[in-house]
Short mmCIF file of C-alpha atoms in Angstrom, two decimals:
data_model
loop_
_atom_site.label_atom_id
_atom_site.label_comp_id
_atom_site.label_asym_id
_atom_site.label_seq_id
_atom_site.Cartn_x
_atom_site.Cartn_y
_atom_site.Cartn_z
CA MET R 1 93.50 122.89 137.96
CA PRO R 2 95.33 126.15 138.68
CA SER R 3 94.52 129.19 136.62
CA ALA R 4 96.33 129.85 133.36
CA ARG R 5 97.99 132.90 134.94
CA SER R 6 99.40 130.91 137.86
CA VAL R 7 100.66 128.21 135.53
CA ALA R 8 102.37 130.77 133.32
CA LEU R 9 103.97 132.31 136.42
CA ALA R 10 105.21 128.88 137.52
CA LEU R 11 106.76 128.26 134.11
CA MET R 12 108.35 131.70 134.11
CA THR R 13 109.74 131.17 137.60
CA SER R 14 111.22 127.79 136.68
CA SER R 15 112.91 129.34 133.65
CA THR R 16 114.41 132.23 135.57
CA ALA R 17 115.90 129.74 138.01
CA LEU R 18 118.25 128.48 135.32
CA SER R 19 121.43 130.28 136.30
CA GLY R 20 119.92 133.67 135.47
CA VAL R 21 120.19 133.09 131.72
CA VAL R 22 116.49 133.46 130.96
CA THR R 23 114.41 136.52 131.75
CA PRO R 24 110.57 136.56 131.96
CA ASN R 25 110.38 137.97 128.43
CA ASP R 26 112.97 135.58 127.04
CA PHE R 27 112.98 132.09 125.53
CA GLY R 28 111.51 129.17 127.47
CA PRO R 29 108.84 126.45 127.52
CA THR R 30 105.29 127.67 126.91
CA LEU R 31 101.80 126.28 127.39
CA GLU R 32 100.91 127.47 123.89
CA ARG R 33 103.68 125.37 122.39
CA ALA R 34 102.74 122.36 124.52
CA ARG R 35 99.18 122.59 123.20
CA GLU R 36 100.40 123.01 119.62
CA LYS R 37 102.60 119.92 119.93
CA GLY R 38 100.06 117.99 122.00
CA PRO R 39 100.02 114.78 119.91
CA GLN R 40 103.83 114.65 119.73
CA ILE R 41 104.18 115.15 123.50
CA PHE R 42 101.42 112.61 124.12
CA ASN R 43 103.31 110.05 122.04
CA ALA R 44 106.65 110.84 123.69
CA VAL R 45 105.12 110.02 127.07
CA HIS R 46 103.12 107.05 125.81
CA ASN R 47 106.12 105.45 124.04
CA ALA R 48 108.71 106.15 126.73
CA MET R 49 110.79 103.00 127.52
CA ARG R 50 108.71 101.06 124.99
CA GLN R 51 110.67 99.49 122.16
CA PHE R 52 107.94 99.46 119.52
CA GLY R 53 106.77 103.07 119.66
CA SER R 54 110.32 104.31 120.20
CA SER R 55 111.39 102.50 117.02
CA LEU R 56 108.59 104.10 115.01
CA ASN R 57 109.25 107.57 116.46
CA HIS R 58 112.99 107.12 116.40
CA ASN R 59 114.04 110.78 116.48
CA GLY R 60 113.52 111.32 120.17
CA MET R 61 113.18 114.92 121.37
CA SER R 62 112.63 114.28 125.09
CA LEU R 63 114.72 113.55 128.17
CA PHE R 64 113.34 111.83 131.27
CA PRO R 65 115.12 111.70 134.64
CA ALA R 66 114.79 108.12 135.84
CA VAL R 67 115.80 105.61 138.49
CA ILE R 68 116.94 102.03 138.08
CA PRO R 69 115.86 100.59 141.45
CA GLU R 70 118.14 98.73 143.83
CA GLY R 71 118.33 95.02 142.99
CA VAL R 72 117.82 95.28 139.22
CA ILE R 73 120.08 92.94 137.22
CA LEU R 74 121.94 94.33 134.20
CA TYR R 75 124.14 92.54 131.68
CA HIS R 76 127.46 93.34 130.03
CA GLY R 77 129.19 91.53 127.19
CA ALA R 78 132.99 91.82 127.16
CA ALA R 79 136.14 90.21 125.81
CA THR R 80 137.60 89.77 129.31
CA ARG R 81 136.60 89.14 132.92
CA GLU R 82 137.77 92.56 134.05
CA VAL R 83 135.27 95.10 135.36
CA PRO R 84 135.35 98.13 133.05
CA ASP R 85 137.39 101.02 134.43
CA LYS R 86 135.93 103.53 131.96
CA PRO R 87 132.41 104.37 130.80
CA ASP R 88 130.89 101.31 129.17
CA TRP R 89 127.59 99.70 128.27
CA LEU R 90 125.05 97.65 130.21
CA ALA R 91 122.09 95.88 128.61
CA PHE R 92 118.65 95.11 130.02
CA GLU R 93 118.39 91.83 128.08
CA ILE R 94 120.71 88.82 128.25
CA GLU R 95 120.74 88.32 124.47
CA HIS R 96 121.70 91.93 123.88
CA ALA R 97 124.80 91.57 126.05
CA GLU R 98 125.61 88.10 124.69
CA ASN R 99 126.12 89.64 121.28
CA PHE R 100 129.00 91.69 122.67
CA ALA R 101 130.59 88.83 124.66
CA HIS R 102 133.30 88.35 122.02
CA SER R 103 136.59 89.54 120.73
CA TRP R 104 137.92 88.63 117.32
CA GLU R 105 140.93 88.31 115.12
CA ARG R 106 141.19 90.37 111.98
CA GLY R 107 143.36 89.49 109.04
CA ASN R 108 143.99 86.20 107.27
CA GLY R 109 143.64 84.00 110.33
CA THR R 110 147.38 83.52 110.73
CA ALA R 111 149.70 84.91 113.36
CA ASP R 112 149.80 88.31 111.66
CA GLY R 113 146.11 88.87 112.34
CA GLU R 114 145.16 91.58 114.86
CA ARG R 115 143.07 90.70 117.91
CA CYS R 116 140.68 93.34 119.22
CA PRO R 117 139.95 92.86 122.92
CA ARG R 118 136.97 95.24 123.03
CA PRO R 119 133.53 93.57 122.90
CA ARG R 120 132.05 93.50 119.42
CA GLU R 121 129.15 91.74 117.72
CA ALA R 122 130.17 89.99 114.54
CA ALA R 123 126.82 89.56 112.79
CA ILE R 124 126.03 93.27 112.79
CA HIS R 125 129.33 94.27 111.24
CA ILE R 126 129.20 91.51 108.67
CA GLN R 127 125.82 92.93 107.66
CA LEU R 128 127.28 96.42 107.36
CA GLU R 129 129.73 95.19 104.75
CA LYS R 130 127.06 93.94 102.36
CA GLY R 131 125.70 95.94 99.46
CA ASP R 132 127.24 99.32 98.61
CA GLY R 133 128.96 99.85 101.94
CA PRO R 134 132.64 100.33 102.78
CA PRO R 135 135.34 98.08 101.28
CA ARG R 136 135.18 94.48 102.41
CA ARG R 137 137.69 93.59 105.08
CA PRO R 138 139.61 90.33 105.58
CA PRO R 139 137.79 87.40 107.23
CA VAL R 140 137.06 87.68 110.93
CA LYS R 141 137.58 84.95 113.49
CA VAL R 142 135.23 85.36 116.43
CA LEU R 143 136.76 84.52 119.80
CA PRO R 144 134.80 83.78 122.98
CA GLY R 145 134.35 86.48 125.58
CA TYR R 146 132.48 86.84 128.87
CA LEU R 147 128.95 87.57 129.99
CA HIS R 148 128.95 89.78 133.10
CA LEU R 149 125.97 90.12 135.45
CA TYR R 150 125.70 93.22 137.65
CA ARG R 151 123.22 94.11 140.36
CA ALA R 152 122.26 97.65 141.31
CA GLU R 153 123.30 98.08 144.94
CA ARG R 154 121.39 101.33 145.30
CA ALA R 155 118.95 103.38 143.28
CA LEU R 156 120.82 104.41 140.15
CA ASN R 157 120.04 107.90 138.92
CA VAL R 158 120.02 108.04 135.11
CA LEU R 159 118.71 110.19 132.28
CA TYR R 160 116.61 108.42 129.67
CA LEU R 161 117.02 109.74 126.12
CA ASP R 162 113.92 108.73 124.17
CA GLY R 163 113.56 107.43 120.64
CA THR R 164 116.25 105.26 119.04
CA SER R 165 118.95 107.28 120.77
CA ALA R 166 121.63 104.57 120.43
CA GLY R 167 121.16 104.44 116.66
CA LYS R 168 124.35 105.62 114.95
CA THR R 169 122.72 107.45 112.03
CA SER R 170 122.68 110.88 110.43
CA MET R 171 118.87 110.87 110.49
CA GLY R 172 118.54 112.74 113.80
CA THR R 173 118.58 109.83 116.25
CA LEU R 174 121.58 111.39 118.01
CA ASP R 175 120.40 115.01 118.09
CA THR R 176 119.60 115.19 121.80
CA GLN R 177 123.12 113.93 122.56
CA ASP R 178 125.28 115.60 119.94
CA VAL R 179 123.36 118.84 119.38
CA LEU R 180 121.77 119.48 122.77
CA LEU R 181 123.76 117.83 125.57
CA THR R 182 127.37 117.72 124.34
CA ASN R 183 127.43 120.54 121.76
CA SER R 184 129.11 118.19 119.27
CA SER R 185 126.95 118.52 116.18
CA GLN R 186 129.95 117.72 113.94
CA ARG R 187 130.68 114.45 115.73
CA ILE R 188 130.50 111.47 113.38
CA PRO R 189 127.76 109.01 114.39
CA TRP R 190 130.14 106.12 115.07
CA ASP R 191 132.16 108.00 117.71
CA ASP R 192 130.21 106.43 120.56
CA PHE R 193 133.21 106.19 122.89
CA GLY R 194 133.80 109.92 122.58
CA ARG R 195 130.06 110.50 122.98
CA ALA R 196 129.99 108.37 126.14
CA ASP R 197 132.97 110.23 127.59
CA ASP R 198 131.31 113.60 127.01
CA LEU R 199 127.98 112.42 128.40
CA CYS R 200 129.68 111.02 131.48
CA SER R 201 131.48 114.31 132.06
CA LEU R 202 128.02 115.86 132.10
CA ALA R 203 126.73 113.09 134.37
CA GLN R 204 129.40 113.95 136.94
CA LYS R 205 128.22 117.56 137.00
CA TRP R 206 124.58 116.51 137.26
CA ASN R 207 125.19 113.84 139.91
CA ILE R 208 123.77 110.96 137.87
CA ASP R 209 125.16 107.51 137.06
CA GLY R 210 124.53 107.28 133.34
CA PHE R 211 122.15 107.43 130.41
CA ILE R 212 119.54 105.03 129.07
CA ARG R 213 119.37 104.73 125.30
CA MET R 214 117.73 102.35 122.82
CA GLU R 215 118.78 100.49 119.68
CA ILE R 216 117.67 96.87 119.18
CA GLY R 217 117.21 96.73 122.93
CA PHE R 218 117.60 99.23 125.76
CA GLU R 219 121.05 99.92 127.17
CA VAL R 220 122.76 102.05 129.79
CA ILE R 221 125.89 104.09 129.23
CA TYR R 222 127.22 103.56 132.75
CA CYS R 223 129.87 106.00 133.80
CA ASP R 224 131.60 104.40 136.80
CA PHE R 225 131.31 100.63 137.33
CA ALA R 226 132.96 101.04 140.75
CA SER R 227 129.94 102.98 142.04
CA GLY R 228 126.49 101.54 142.60
CA LEU R 229 127.06 98.10 141.06
CA THR R 230 128.08 94.67 142.34
CA ARG R 231 129.25 92.12 139.82
CA LEU R 232 127.55 88.78 140.41
CA SER R 233 129.40 86.75 137.80
CA ALA R 234 131.51 86.77 134.64
CA THR R 235 131.13 83.54 132.70
CA ARG R 236 133.13 82.57 129.61
CA ARG R 237 131.15 81.97 126.43
CA PRO R 238 131.62 78.83 124.33
CA ASP R 239 134.09 78.75 121.46
CA VAL R 240 132.52 78.73 118.02
CA GLU R 241 133.59 75.06 117.58
CA ASP R 242 132.20 74.04 120.96
CA PRO R 243 129.04 71.87 120.77
CA GLY R 244 127.46 74.21 123.32
CA ASN R 245 127.65 77.14 120.90
CA VAL R 246 124.60 78.41 119.02
CA ASN R 247 125.86 77.87 115.48
CA SER R 248 122.95 79.32 113.52
CA SER R 249 123.23 83.09 113.15
CA ASP R 250 119.53 83.11 112.18
CA ILE R 251 118.54 81.51 115.49
CA ALA R 252 120.93 83.69 117.51
CA PHE R 253 119.56 86.87 116.00
CA PHE R 254 115.95 85.68 116.20
CA GLU R 255 116.32 85.06 119.92
CA TRP R 256 117.88 88.50 120.39
CA ALA R 257 115.07 90.14 118.45
CA ARG R 258 112.46 88.07 120.28
CA ALA R 259 113.87 89.07 123.67
CA VAL R 260 113.70 92.71 122.60
CA ALA R 261 110.16 92.25 121.25
CA GLN R 262 109.10 91.29 124.77
CA ARG R 263 109.80 94.94 125.61
CA TYR R 264 107.70 96.39 122.81
CA GLN R 265 105.22 97.65 125.41
CA GLY R 266 107.56 98.31 128.32
CA ILE R 267 110.83 97.35 129.97
CA GLY R 268 108.99 95.23 132.54
CA SER R 269 109.15 94.48 136.27
CA SER R 270 109.56 98.15 137.24
CA ARG R 271 113.21 97.98 136.18
CA VAL R 272 113.14 101.66 135.23
CA LEU R 273 111.04 104.33 136.97
CA LEU R 274 110.59 107.41 134.82
CA ASP R 275 109.94 110.84 136.31
CA TYR R 276 107.49 112.30 133.81
CA SER R 277 106.95 115.30 136.09
CA SER R 278 110.58 116.35 135.50
CA MET R 279 110.91 115.58 131.80
CA LEU R 280 112.34 117.98 129.27
CA SER R 281 111.05 117.99 125.72
CA ALA R 282 112.03 120.07 122.72
CA PHE R 283 108.31 120.03 121.97
CA PHE R 284 107.78 122.34 124.99
CA TYR R 285 109.78 125.11 123.30
CA PRO R 286 108.97 127.46 120.40
CA ILE R 287 111.96 126.31 118.34
CA ASN R 288 112.45 125.23 114.75
CA LEU R 289 112.26 121.42 114.62
CA THR R 290 112.10 121.21 110.82
CA ASN R 291 114.02 118.38 109.22
CA PRO R 292 116.38 119.67 106.49
CA ASP R 293 115.71 116.37 104.70
CA ALA R 294 112.57 117.34 102.77
CA GLU R 295 111.78 113.68 102.13
CA ARG R 296 111.29 112.99 105.86
CA PRO R 297 109.32 115.95 107.22
CA GLU R 298 107.77 113.76 109.93
CA LEU R 299 111.15 113.37 111.66
CA PRO R 300 111.95 116.30 113.98
CA ARG R 301 115.51 117.64 114.18
CA LEU R 302 117.31 120.05 116.50
CA LEU R 303 119.54 121.47 113.79
CA GLY R 304 117.42 124.61 113.40
CA ALA R 305 117.69 125.64 117.06
CA SER R 306 120.01 128.52 117.90
CA ASP R 307 122.95 128.19 120.29
CA LYS R 308 121.13 130.32 122.85
CA GLU R 309 118.01 128.19 122.64
CA LEU R 310 120.04 125.02 123.07
CA GLU R 311 121.87 126.52 126.05
CA VAL R 312 118.59 127.35 127.76
CA MET R 313 117.20 123.86 127.10
CA LYS R 314 120.35 122.19 128.43
CA GLN R 315 120.22 124.25 131.60
CA TYR R 316 116.53 123.42 131.94
CA ALA R 317 117.52 119.74 131.64
CA ALA R 318 120.05 120.18 134.44
CA GLU R 319 117.40 121.76 136.66
CA SER R 320 114.95 118.98 135.76
CA VAL R 321 117.45 116.33 136.85
CA ALA R 322 118.09 118.16 140.13
CA GLN R 323 114.35 118.56 140.66
CA SER R 324 113.77 114.86 140.07
CA ILE R 325 116.42 113.78 142.56
CA ARG R 326 115.00 116.24 145.08
CA LEU R 327 111.25 115.54 144.75
CA ARG R 328 110.69 111.94 143.64
CA GLU R 329 106.89 112.34 143.44
CA PRO R 330 106.08 112.16 139.73
CA VAL R 331 102.63 111.99 138.18
CA ASP R 332 102.16 108.78 136.21
CA TRP R 333 101.50 110.56 132.94
CA GLN R 334 102.13 107.41 130.92
CA GLY R 335 99.31 105.81 132.87
CA VAL R 336 97.04 108.65 131.74
CA THR R 337 97.99 108.16 128.09
CA ASP R 338 97.51 104.40 128.48
CA MET R 339 93.96 104.91 129.71
CA ILE R 340 93.18 107.14 126.75
CA THR R 341 94.72 104.85 124.14
CA SER R 342 93.14 101.72 125.64
CA ARG R 343 89.75 103.43 125.32
CA TYR R 344 90.12 104.63 121.76
CA ALA R 345 92.97 102.83 119.93
CA LEU R 346 90.83 99.93 118.71
CA ARG R 347 87.55 101.79 118.45
CA LEU R 348 88.65 104.72 116.27
CA PRO R 349 89.84 102.62 113.29
CA PHE R 350 86.82 100.37 113.80
CA ILE R 351 84.59 103.42 113.31
CA ALA R 352 86.68 104.67 110.37
CA GLN R 353 85.97 101.47 108.44
CA ALA R 354 82.23 101.40 109.14
CA ASP R 355 80.16 100.25 106.17
CA SER R 356 76.79 101.53 107.34
CA ILE R 357 75.54 104.64 109.03
CA GLY R 358 73.67 102.56 111.62
CA PHE R 359 76.84 100.76 112.64
CA LEU R 360 78.78 104.02 112.92
CA ARG R 361 75.96 105.64 114.88
CA ASP R 362 75.91 102.80 117.41
CA GLU R 363 79.67 102.92 117.92
CA VAL R 364 79.72 106.69 118.40
CA ASN R 365 76.78 106.56 120.80
CA HIS R 366 78.50 103.80 122.78
CA LEU R 367 81.60 105.95 123.21
CA LEU R 368 79.88 109.26 123.93
CA ASN R 369 76.81 108.40 126.00
CA THR R 370 79.08 108.14 129.04
CA TYR R 371 79.53 111.91 128.87
CA ILE R 372 76.00 112.99 127.94
CA ASP R 373 73.37 113.83 130.55
CA TYR R 374 70.12 113.43 128.65
CA SER R 375 68.22 115.26 131.38
CA GLU R 376 70.03 118.56 130.85
CA ASP R 377 69.62 121.23 128.21
CA ASP R 378 73.12 121.10 126.74
CA GLU R 379 73.03 123.07 123.53
CA GLY R 380 75.62 121.78 121.10
CA PHE R 381 76.64 119.20 123.71
CA SER R 382 79.38 121.56 124.88
CA ALA R 383 79.17 120.39 128.50
CA ALA R 384 79.26 116.75 127.42
CA GLN R 385 82.25 117.40 125.18
CA GLN R 386 84.07 119.05 128.09
CA ARG R 387 83.31 116.04 130.31
CA CYS R 388 84.73 113.82 127.59
CA THR R 389 87.90 115.92 127.37
CA ASP R 390 88.47 116.00 131.12
CA PHE R 391 87.49 112.40 131.83
CA TYR R 392 90.95 110.80 132.17
CA LEU R 393 92.61 113.85 133.71
CA HIS R 394 90.54 114.05 136.91
CA THR R 395 93.12 112.03 138.84
CA VAL R 396 96.01 114.36 137.99
CA ARG R 397 97.40 116.78 140.55
CA ALA R 398 100.02 118.88 138.79
CA ARG R 399 102.93 119.90 141.01
CA THR R 400 105.79 120.83 138.72
CA PRO R 401 106.07 123.18 135.73
CA GLN R 402 106.45 120.10 133.52
CA ASP R 403 103.18 118.71 134.91
CA HIS R 404 101.39 121.82 133.69
CA LEU R 405 102.96 121.50 130.25
CA LEU R 406 102.02 117.83 130.07
CA TYR R 407 98.50 118.58 131.24
CA ALA R 408 98.14 121.15 128.45
CA ALA R 409 99.47 118.74 125.81
CA ILE R 410 97.41 115.73 126.87
CA HIS R 411 94.30 117.82 127.50
CA THR R 412 94.60 119.22 123.97
CA THR R 413 94.96 115.71 122.55
CA SER R 414 91.95 114.49 124.51
CA ALA R 415 89.97 117.52 123.32
CA ALA R 416 90.80 116.69 119.71
CA ILE R 417 89.52 113.14 120.16
CA CYS R 418 86.29 114.28 121.75
CA ALA R 419 85.72 117.07 119.22
CA ALA R 420 86.09 114.60 116.36
CA LEU R 421 83.71 112.09 117.93
CA PHE R 422 81.08 114.71 118.69
CA GLY R 423 81.53 116.07 115.17
CA ALA R 424 80.84 112.61 113.76
CA ARG R 425 77.87 112.25 116.13
CA LYS R 426 76.35 115.48 114.88
CA LEU R 427 76.35 114.05 111.36
CA VAL R 428 75.03 110.57 112.03
CA VAL R 429 72.75 111.14 115.04
CA GLU R 430 71.42 114.67 114.91
CA ASP R 431 70.83 115.10 111.16
CA SER R 432 68.51 112.26 110.28
CA LYS R 433 67.47 113.73 106.91
CA ALA R 434 70.94 114.00 105.40
CA ASP R 435 72.06 111.85 102.50
CA GLU R 436 73.19 108.59 104.09
CA SER R 437 76.12 107.87 101.79
CA ALA R 438 77.54 111.39 101.99
CA THR R 439 77.01 111.50 105.76
CA LEU R 440 78.77 108.17 106.27
CA SER R 441 81.70 109.29 104.14
CA ALA R 442 82.01 112.63 105.96
CA ALA R 443 81.86 111.05 109.42
CA LYS R 444 84.46 108.43 108.53
CA GLY R 445 86.66 111.19 107.14
CA ILE R 446 86.56 113.04 110.46
CA ILE R 447 87.74 109.95 112.32
CA SER R 448 90.39 109.09 109.72
CA ASN R 449 91.85 112.60 109.94
CA LEU R 450 91.93 112.25 113.72
CA THR R 451 93.87 108.97 113.62
CA GLU R 452 96.37 110.50 111.21
CA THR R 453 96.93 113.39 113.61
CA LEU R 454 97.29 111.12 116.65
CA GLY R 455 99.75 108.70 115.02
CA TRP R 456 99.52 106.08 117.78
CA SER R 457 101.96 103.19 117.60
CA GLU R 458 99.16 100.71 118.38
CA TRP R 459 97.99 101.07 114.80
CA LYS R 460 101.26 99.60 113.48
CA GLU R 461 101.23 96.48 115.66
CA CYS R 462 101.06 93.10 113.94
CA GLY R 463 98.70 91.12 116.12
CA GLY R 464 99.52 87.51 116.98
CA CYS R 465 102.44 85.78 115.22
CA GLN R 466 103.40 82.11 114.98
CA LEU R 467 105.95 80.66 117.40
CA ASP R 468 108.68 80.75 114.74
CA GLU R 469 107.86 84.34 113.81
CA ILE R 470 108.25 87.78 115.32
CA CYS R 471 106.34 91.01 114.82
CA TYR R 472 109.30 92.69 113.19
CA ILE R 473 109.88 96.43 113.12
CA ALA R 474 113.05 98.20 111.99
CA MET R 475 115.30 98.49 115.05
CA TRP R 476 118.74 99.98 114.56
CA PRO R 477 120.77 98.78 112.77
CA PHE R 478 118.41 96.17 111.31
CA GLY R 479 115.28 96.35 109.19
CA ASN R 480 114.25 97.74 105.81
CA ASP R 481 111.72 100.36 104.74
CA GLU R 482 108.84 97.89 104.82
CA ASP R 483 109.70 96.93 108.39
CA HIS R 484 109.52 100.57 109.49
CA TYR R 485 106.37 101.61 107.68
CA ASN R 486 104.49 98.30 107.84
CA PRO R 487 105.77 95.97 110.56
CA SER R 488 104.65 92.38 110.04
CA CYS R 489 105.05 88.83 111.33
CA LEU R 490 108.25 87.38 109.81
CA HIS R 491 109.87 83.94 109.99
CA TYR R 492 113.10 83.70 111.95
CA SER R 493 115.06 82.65 108.87
CA VAL R 494 114.56 85.94 106.99
CA ILE R 495 114.94 88.77 109.49
CA LEU R 496 118.75 88.91 109.77
CA ASP R 497 119.20 89.86 106.12
CA ARG R 498 116.64 92.68 106.15
CA MET R 499 118.63 95.90 106.02
CA GLY R 500 118.41 99.31 104.38
CA TYR R 501 116.05 101.52 106.39
CA TRP R 502 118.66 103.15 108.60
CA ASP R 503 121.03 105.76 107.23
CA ILE R 504 124.12 103.94 108.52
CA PRO R 505 127.48 105.65 107.99
CA GLY R 506 129.71 103.37 105.97
CA LYS R 507 126.73 101.40 104.67
CA THR R 508 124.72 104.15 103.05
CA PRO R 509 126.42 105.36 99.83
CA GLY R 510 128.17 108.70 100.26
CA HIS R 511 128.64 108.38 104.01
CA ARG R 512 131.93 108.02 105.83
CA PRO R 513 132.53 104.55 107.28
CA PRO R 514 132.90 104.24 111.05
CA PRO R 515 136.38 104.69 112.48
CA PRO R 516 138.26 101.48 113.31
CA ALA R 517 138.54 100.81 117.01
CA CYS R 518 140.26 98.26 119.17
CA ALA R 519 141.37 98.33 122.79
CA ASP R 520 140.28 101.55 124.50
CA GLY R 521 138.97 102.88 121.22
CA GLN R 522 142.41 102.86 119.55
CA SER R 523 142.87 101.80 115.94
CA CYS R 524 143.52 98.17 115.12
CA ALA R 525 146.69 98.01 113.03
CA GLY R 526 146.18 96.94 109.45
CA ASP R 527 142.38 97.28 109.59
CA ASP R 528 141.82 100.83 108.46
CA ASP R 529 138.50 100.36 106.71
CA SER R 530 136.66 98.04 109.04
CA PRO R 531 133.57 99.19 110.94
CA SER R 532 134.05 98.28 114.57
CA GLU R 533 132.53 100.94 116.79
CA GLU R 534 130.52 99.94 119.84
CA LEU R 535 126.82 99.52 119.16
#
């Protein structure tokens, strides 16, 4: 690896390239901050484009330039056959788009009802009306729409916004969009059409096609359907009375959730290629990420960053996008994190629940003997611990400033793992005369503290579920507190009604309901209190 001085110079040079705003002594990304936030950066990389970890760590703080390769199929649910002539949404899963392949009538079902031609998903909005949400609206008649299939005719340049960045909440899920990219911190969460317009204005300047976000499923805000896409088909959906319709809302939602659950560990089939070597993360910067909600200190926010800091980060994002389009040779940093987690994710909690010192000793020796040369005089096992720390980073050849930041973060995380394991080894292997019960407790405590610091999503996974069940985690706008903190296998008949985790405007008491929207985002007459923003 290059020297610390050369890395610092590279970081400084990359910062000064941002339109002359930053000077060498000014604000910018630092190796010190990357090391300090090592576990958070590790998890951002490890969970990128993975539904499960991105639902747990839903306040994303990182942006990844990405490519959707030529030939990838994307789906769009709409009320009509027409190709959108404005920014609109594409889904990666059929079921996700199917839930927007509708329009509906509002009112009393007679001729005075209003028909909204924009795609909407009825089940979600019916859910939002339950409990202490906004006033109930008149009955809704769902009308059939169209499922569009599009194929990427070239590599589509996009920017992936991590976490649950399509979640319309006031919890911080929208911070990278509203606070950082569009300077619209006062925007109400439900104004997704306005958000898409502002993002697409930015996309035009940055020469990209759109933005990948995640809710219950990954989606693309695609800015110009006339560029880069070919529509393969637009097929009409069955009427609700048609025998071909799926009548059970429980089954319809279960199949949507199950399709999304197939992406818990990745979007699959190389449908999105992330450029980790050009990523931007708020965790790289010495800024205040404190959540003003004292009850959720684990959720980072951008509200404490100054305007100048945000300006620098946004310009750094612009340079990162340009760098990605120019270079296209990223390091597979997620592959590095996968190797580390696959080595330790099952073994660390296994050690932490050891019931005998002999068992714990054997497990620690199994993990660490790979790094120990028993023929050398290695006092304190410092050389062995360094070999342990470096083990999964030997293949990395850092080329960009972001690579150096990522190396620092992941190296620090690896060092913490190895230090904890060697600390436990010192207790159970090297001190044979110590009290066995106290030693066992102390060693287990070291490993338990490590797992708490790492916070890997693997430790929240359910294991195998029955065919009529799903490992269910809160995914916006669905799920309750239990589903977020303790995901579990749930039967298809119960998941649709599980709500309450997400701070949803209009549902959560004290929050403004979403603005009514109809064609082109305009209000539907006579429906002033109904939540109908695009999801």
